[in-house]
Short mmCIF file of C-alpha atoms and ligand atoms in Angstrom, two decimals:
data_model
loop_
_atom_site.label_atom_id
_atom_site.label_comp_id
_atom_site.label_asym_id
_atom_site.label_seq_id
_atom_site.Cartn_x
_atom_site.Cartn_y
_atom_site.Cartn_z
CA UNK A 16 144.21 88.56 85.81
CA UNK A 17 145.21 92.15 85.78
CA UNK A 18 145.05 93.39 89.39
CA UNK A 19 144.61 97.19 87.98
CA UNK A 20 141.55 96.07 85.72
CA UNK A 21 139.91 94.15 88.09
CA UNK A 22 140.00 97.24 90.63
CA UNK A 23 138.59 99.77 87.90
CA UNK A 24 135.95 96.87 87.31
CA UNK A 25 134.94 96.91 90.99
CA UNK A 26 134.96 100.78 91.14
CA UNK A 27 132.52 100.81 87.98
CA UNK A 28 130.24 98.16 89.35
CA UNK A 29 129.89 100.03 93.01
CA UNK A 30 129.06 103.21 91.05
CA UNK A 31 126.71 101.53 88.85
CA UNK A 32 125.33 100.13 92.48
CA UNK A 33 125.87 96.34 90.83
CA UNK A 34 126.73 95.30 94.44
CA UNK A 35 126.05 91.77 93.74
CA UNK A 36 128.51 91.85 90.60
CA UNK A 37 130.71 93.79 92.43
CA UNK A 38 131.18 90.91 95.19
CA UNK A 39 131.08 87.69 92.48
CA UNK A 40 133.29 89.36 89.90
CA UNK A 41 136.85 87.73 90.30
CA UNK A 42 134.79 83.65 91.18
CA UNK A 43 132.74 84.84 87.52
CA UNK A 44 135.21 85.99 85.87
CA UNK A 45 137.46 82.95 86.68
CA UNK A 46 134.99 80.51 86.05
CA UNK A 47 134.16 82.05 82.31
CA UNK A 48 137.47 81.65 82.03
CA UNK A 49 138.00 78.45 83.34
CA UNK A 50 135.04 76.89 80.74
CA UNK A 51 136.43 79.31 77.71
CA UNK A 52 132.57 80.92 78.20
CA UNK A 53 130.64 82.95 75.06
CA UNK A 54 130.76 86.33 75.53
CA UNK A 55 126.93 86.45 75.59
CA UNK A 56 126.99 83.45 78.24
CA UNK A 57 129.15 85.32 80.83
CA UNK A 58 127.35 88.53 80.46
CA UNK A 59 124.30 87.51 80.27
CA UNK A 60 125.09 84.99 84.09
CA UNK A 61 126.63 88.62 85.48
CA UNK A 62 122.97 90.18 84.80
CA UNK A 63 121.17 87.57 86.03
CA UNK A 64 122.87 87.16 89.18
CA UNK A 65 122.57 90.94 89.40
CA UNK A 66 118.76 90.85 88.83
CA UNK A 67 118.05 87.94 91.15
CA UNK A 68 119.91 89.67 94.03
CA UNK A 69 118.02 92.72 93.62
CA UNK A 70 114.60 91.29 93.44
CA UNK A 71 115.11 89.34 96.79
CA UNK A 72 116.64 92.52 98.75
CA UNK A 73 113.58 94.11 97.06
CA UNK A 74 111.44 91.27 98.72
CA UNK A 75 113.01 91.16 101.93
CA UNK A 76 112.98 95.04 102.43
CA UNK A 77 109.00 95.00 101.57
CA UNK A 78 108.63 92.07 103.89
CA UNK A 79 110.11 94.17 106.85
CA UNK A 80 107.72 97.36 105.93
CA UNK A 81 105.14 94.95 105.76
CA UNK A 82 105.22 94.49 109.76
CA UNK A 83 104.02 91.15 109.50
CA UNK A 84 103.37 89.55 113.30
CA UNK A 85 105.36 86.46 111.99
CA UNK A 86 106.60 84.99 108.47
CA UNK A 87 104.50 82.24 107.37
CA UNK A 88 104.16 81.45 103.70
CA UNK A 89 100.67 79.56 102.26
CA UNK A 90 102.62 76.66 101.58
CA UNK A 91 103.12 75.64 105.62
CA UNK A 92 99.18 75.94 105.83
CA UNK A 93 97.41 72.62 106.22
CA UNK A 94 94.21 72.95 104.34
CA UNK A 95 93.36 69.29 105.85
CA UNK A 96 93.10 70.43 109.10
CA UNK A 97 90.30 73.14 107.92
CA UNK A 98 88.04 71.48 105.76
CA UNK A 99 85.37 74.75 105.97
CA UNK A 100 88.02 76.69 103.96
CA UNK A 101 87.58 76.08 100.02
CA UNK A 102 91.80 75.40 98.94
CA UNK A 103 90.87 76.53 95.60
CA UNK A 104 89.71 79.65 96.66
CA UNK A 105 92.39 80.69 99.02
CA UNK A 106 94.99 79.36 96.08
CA UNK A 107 93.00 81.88 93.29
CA UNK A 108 93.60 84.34 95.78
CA UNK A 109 96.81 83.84 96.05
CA UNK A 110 97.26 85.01 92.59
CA UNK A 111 96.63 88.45 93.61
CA UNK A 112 93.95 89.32 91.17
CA UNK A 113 91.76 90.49 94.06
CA UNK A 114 94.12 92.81 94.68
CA UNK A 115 94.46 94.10 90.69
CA UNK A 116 90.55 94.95 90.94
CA UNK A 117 90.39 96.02 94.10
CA UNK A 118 88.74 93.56 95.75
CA UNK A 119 88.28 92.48 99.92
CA UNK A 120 88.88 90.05 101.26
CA UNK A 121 87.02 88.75 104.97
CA UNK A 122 88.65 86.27 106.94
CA UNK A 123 86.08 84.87 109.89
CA UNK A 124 85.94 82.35 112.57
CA UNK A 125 86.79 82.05 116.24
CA UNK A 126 90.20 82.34 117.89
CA UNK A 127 93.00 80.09 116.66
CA UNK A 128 91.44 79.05 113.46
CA UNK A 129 94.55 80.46 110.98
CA UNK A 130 92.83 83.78 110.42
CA UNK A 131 95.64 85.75 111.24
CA UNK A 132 97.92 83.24 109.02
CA UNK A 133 96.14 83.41 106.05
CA UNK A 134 96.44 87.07 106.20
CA UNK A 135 99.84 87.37 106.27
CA UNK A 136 100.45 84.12 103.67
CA UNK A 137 98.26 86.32 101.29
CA UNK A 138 100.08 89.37 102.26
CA UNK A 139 103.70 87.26 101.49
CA UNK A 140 102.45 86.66 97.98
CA UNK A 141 101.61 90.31 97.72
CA UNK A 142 104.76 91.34 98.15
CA UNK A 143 106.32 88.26 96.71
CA UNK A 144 104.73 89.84 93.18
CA UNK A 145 105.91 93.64 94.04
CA UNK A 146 103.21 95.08 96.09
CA UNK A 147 103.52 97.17 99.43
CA UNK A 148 101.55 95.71 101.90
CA UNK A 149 101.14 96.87 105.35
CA UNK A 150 99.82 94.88 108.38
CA UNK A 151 98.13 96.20 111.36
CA UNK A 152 95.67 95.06 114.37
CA UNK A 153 92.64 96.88 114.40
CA UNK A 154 93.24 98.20 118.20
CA UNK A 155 97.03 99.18 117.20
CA UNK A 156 95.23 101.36 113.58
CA UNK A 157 92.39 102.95 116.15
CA UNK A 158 94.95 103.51 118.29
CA UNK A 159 97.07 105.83 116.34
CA UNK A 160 94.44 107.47 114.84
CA UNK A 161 93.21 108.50 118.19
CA UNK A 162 96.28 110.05 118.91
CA UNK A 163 96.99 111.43 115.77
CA UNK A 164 93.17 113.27 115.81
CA UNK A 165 94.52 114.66 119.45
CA UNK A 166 97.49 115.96 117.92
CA UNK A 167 95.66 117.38 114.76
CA UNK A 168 97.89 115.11 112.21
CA UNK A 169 95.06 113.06 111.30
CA UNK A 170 95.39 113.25 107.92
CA UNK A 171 99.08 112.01 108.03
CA UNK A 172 98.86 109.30 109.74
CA UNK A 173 95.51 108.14 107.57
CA UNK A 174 97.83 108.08 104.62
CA UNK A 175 100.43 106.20 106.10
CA UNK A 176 97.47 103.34 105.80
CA UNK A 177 95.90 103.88 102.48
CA UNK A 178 99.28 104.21 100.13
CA UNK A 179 100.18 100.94 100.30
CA UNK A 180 98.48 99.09 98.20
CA UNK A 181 97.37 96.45 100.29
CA UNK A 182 96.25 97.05 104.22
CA UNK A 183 95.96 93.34 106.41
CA UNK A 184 93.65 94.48 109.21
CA UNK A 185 93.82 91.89 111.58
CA UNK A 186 91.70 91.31 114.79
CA UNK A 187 88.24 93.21 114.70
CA UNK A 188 86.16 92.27 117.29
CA UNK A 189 88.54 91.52 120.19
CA UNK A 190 88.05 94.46 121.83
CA UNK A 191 85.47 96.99 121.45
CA UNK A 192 86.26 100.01 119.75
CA UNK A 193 84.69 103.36 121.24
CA UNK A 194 82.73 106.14 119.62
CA UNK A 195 86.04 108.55 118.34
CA UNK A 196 87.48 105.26 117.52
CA UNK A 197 84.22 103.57 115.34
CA UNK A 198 84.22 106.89 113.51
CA UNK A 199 87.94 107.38 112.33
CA UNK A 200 88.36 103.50 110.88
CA UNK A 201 85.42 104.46 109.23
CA UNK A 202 86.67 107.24 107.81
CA UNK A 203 89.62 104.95 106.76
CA UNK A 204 87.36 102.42 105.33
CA UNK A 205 85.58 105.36 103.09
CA UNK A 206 89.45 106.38 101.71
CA UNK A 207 90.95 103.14 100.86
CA UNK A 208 87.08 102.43 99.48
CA UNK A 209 87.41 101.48 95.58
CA UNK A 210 91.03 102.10 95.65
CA UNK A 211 93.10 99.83 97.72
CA UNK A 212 91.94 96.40 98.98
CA UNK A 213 92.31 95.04 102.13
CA UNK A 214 92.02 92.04 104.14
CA UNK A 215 89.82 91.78 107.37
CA UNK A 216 90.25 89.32 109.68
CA UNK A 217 87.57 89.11 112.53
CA UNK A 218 86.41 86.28 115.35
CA UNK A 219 82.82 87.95 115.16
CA UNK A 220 79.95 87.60 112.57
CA UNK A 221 79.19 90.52 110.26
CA UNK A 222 75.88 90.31 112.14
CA UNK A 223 77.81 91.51 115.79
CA UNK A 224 79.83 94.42 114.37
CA UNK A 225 77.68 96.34 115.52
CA UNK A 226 78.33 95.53 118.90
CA UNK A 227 82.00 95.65 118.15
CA UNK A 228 81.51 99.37 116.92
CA UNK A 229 79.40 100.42 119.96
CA UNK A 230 76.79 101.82 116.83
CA UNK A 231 75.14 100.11 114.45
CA UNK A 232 74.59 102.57 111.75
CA UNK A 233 78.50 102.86 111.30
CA UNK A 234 79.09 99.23 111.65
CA UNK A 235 76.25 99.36 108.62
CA UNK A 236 78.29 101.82 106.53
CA UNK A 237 81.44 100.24 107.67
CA UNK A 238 80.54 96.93 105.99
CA UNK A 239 78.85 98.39 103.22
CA UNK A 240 81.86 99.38 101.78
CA UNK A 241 83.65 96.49 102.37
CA UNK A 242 81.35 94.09 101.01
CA UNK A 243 80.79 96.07 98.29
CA UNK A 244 83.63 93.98 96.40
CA UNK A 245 84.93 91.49 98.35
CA UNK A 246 85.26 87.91 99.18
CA UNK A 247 84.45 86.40 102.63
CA UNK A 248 85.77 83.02 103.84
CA UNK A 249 84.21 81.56 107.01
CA UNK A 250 86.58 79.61 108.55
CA UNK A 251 84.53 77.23 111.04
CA UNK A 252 86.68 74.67 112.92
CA UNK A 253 88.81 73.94 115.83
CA UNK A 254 91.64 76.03 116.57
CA UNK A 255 94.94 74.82 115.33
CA UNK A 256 96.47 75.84 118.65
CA UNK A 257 94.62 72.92 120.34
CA UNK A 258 95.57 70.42 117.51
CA UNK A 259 98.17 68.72 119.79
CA UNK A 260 95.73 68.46 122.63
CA UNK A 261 93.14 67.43 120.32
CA UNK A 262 95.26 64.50 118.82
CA UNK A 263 96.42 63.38 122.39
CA UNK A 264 92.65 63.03 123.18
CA UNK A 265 92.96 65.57 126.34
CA UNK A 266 89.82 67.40 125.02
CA UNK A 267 87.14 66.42 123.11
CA UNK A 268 86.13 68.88 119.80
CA UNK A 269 82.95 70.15 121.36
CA UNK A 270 84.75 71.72 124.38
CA UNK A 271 87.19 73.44 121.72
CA UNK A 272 83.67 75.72 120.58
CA UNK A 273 83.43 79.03 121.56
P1 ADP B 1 93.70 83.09 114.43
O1 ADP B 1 94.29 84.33 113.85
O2 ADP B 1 92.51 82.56 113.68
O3 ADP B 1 93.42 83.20 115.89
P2 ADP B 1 96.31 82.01 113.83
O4 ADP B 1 96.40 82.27 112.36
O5 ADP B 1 97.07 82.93 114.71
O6 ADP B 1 94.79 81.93 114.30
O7 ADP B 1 96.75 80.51 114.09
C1 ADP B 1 97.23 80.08 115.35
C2 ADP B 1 98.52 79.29 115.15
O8 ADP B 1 98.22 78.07 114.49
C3 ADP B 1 99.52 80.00 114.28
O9 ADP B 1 100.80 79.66 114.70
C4 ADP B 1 99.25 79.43 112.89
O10 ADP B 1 100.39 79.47 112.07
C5 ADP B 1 98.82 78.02 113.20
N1 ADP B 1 97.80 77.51 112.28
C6 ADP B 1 96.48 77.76 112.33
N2 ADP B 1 95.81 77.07 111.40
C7 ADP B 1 96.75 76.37 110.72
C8 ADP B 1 96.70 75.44 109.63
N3 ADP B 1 95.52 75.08 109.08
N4 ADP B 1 97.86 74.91 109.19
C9 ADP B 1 99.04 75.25 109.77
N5 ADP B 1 99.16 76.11 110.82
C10 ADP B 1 98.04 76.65 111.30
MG1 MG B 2 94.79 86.04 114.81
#
């Protein structure tokens, strides 16, 4: 192969940003050569290879925005563990459609549950079929819209969470969100409201946000909104984290209940 030509090749395929061509060209090029490949064949492998490399550094860039607490697809959840959740439902789900109309969806149940890792799973497929997703607790969102309502850039920071197109808002109800605090996520709620759907995740029952919001005429018009289109699973079982303990017989199931 001409040394010369396969330089000018490299230099046109870092221009054209074909990074993934760029690296593979001399082991393709060789091995078209090697099985006396159709024109069409080797081009067509080049693109491919091209287009597959792109998509996943798409994916994995996405993933990182995402600020997901941990990585865990649907696929390592164990549905037998948590007969209360319907399998079907969570799998329609994860065909994103609720996402396409702008749909909800409520995760429930006490601590330790999967709550938290069905949120993200969902929020993998998400991005897995090109959307921005962003995950947050609700103390870390009410957090920085506290601050950002000191500091007057209020509005900034409440579109960092309604462009992407889907919000994970995990952990309502573990601690109790003051006045200031019960009125800004509301005024988050009311933005991403028939625009971009979320998913909720909270240990307490739709009928104690009210507690959780310190005020139950926004905790009203908080879930309003929400439930306006939306899905809610209610996730009612032992916590996964006490599995182990569970199987080795150390506690019994009732003492698991919160
Ligand atoms: P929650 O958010 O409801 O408190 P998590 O989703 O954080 O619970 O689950 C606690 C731990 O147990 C996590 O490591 C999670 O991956 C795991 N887990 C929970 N439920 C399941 C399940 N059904 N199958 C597999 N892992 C599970
Ligand atoms: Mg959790």
């Amino acid at each position: 192969m001409n040394p010369a030509q396969l330089e000018r090749l490299s230099e046109h395929l870092a221009k054209l940003r074909l990074f993934k061509s760029q690296e593979r060209l001399e082991a393709l090029l060789q091995h078209a050569a090697a099985q006396e490949m159709p024109y069409a064949d080797f081009l067509e492998q080049v693109l491919a290879e091209e287009v597959a490399a792109k998509a996943s550094k798409n994916v994995s860039m996405r993933t990182v925005m995402a600020r997901l607490p941990f990585v865990k697809p649907l696929e390592t959840f164990d549905f037998g563990y948590q007969p209360s959740i319907d399998k079907k439902q969570v799998q329609s789900l994860a065909s994103c459609h609720f996402i396409e109309h702008g749909e909800n969806v409520l995760v429930l149940g006490p601590p330790g549950v999967g709550k938290t890792h069905l949120a993200v799973a969902l929020g993998l497929k998400a991005i897995a079929s090109g959307y921005r997703v962003l995950f947050t607790t609700a103390a870390n969102l009410i957090s920085i819209l506290t601050k950002a309502h000191a500091e007057g850039r209020l509005e900034e920071k409440l579109k960092v969470f309604t462009t992407p197109r889907l919000l994970i808002i995990d952990e309502i109800g573990y601690l109790p969100i003051d006045r200031l605090g019960a009125n800004l996520f509301f005024q988050l709620i009311s933005r991403r409201y028939e625009r971009g759907p979320m998913i909720l995740t909270s240990n307490q029952s739709f009928a104690a946000w009210g507690d959780v919001f310190g005020d139950r005429v926004i905790a009203t018009a908080i879930l309003d909104r929400l439930l306006h289109h939306a899905v809610t699973l209610n996730i009612r079982g032992n916590s996964y984290r006490l599995k182990e303990k569970l199987k080795a017989g150390l506690v019994r199931p009732e003492e698991t209940q919160s």
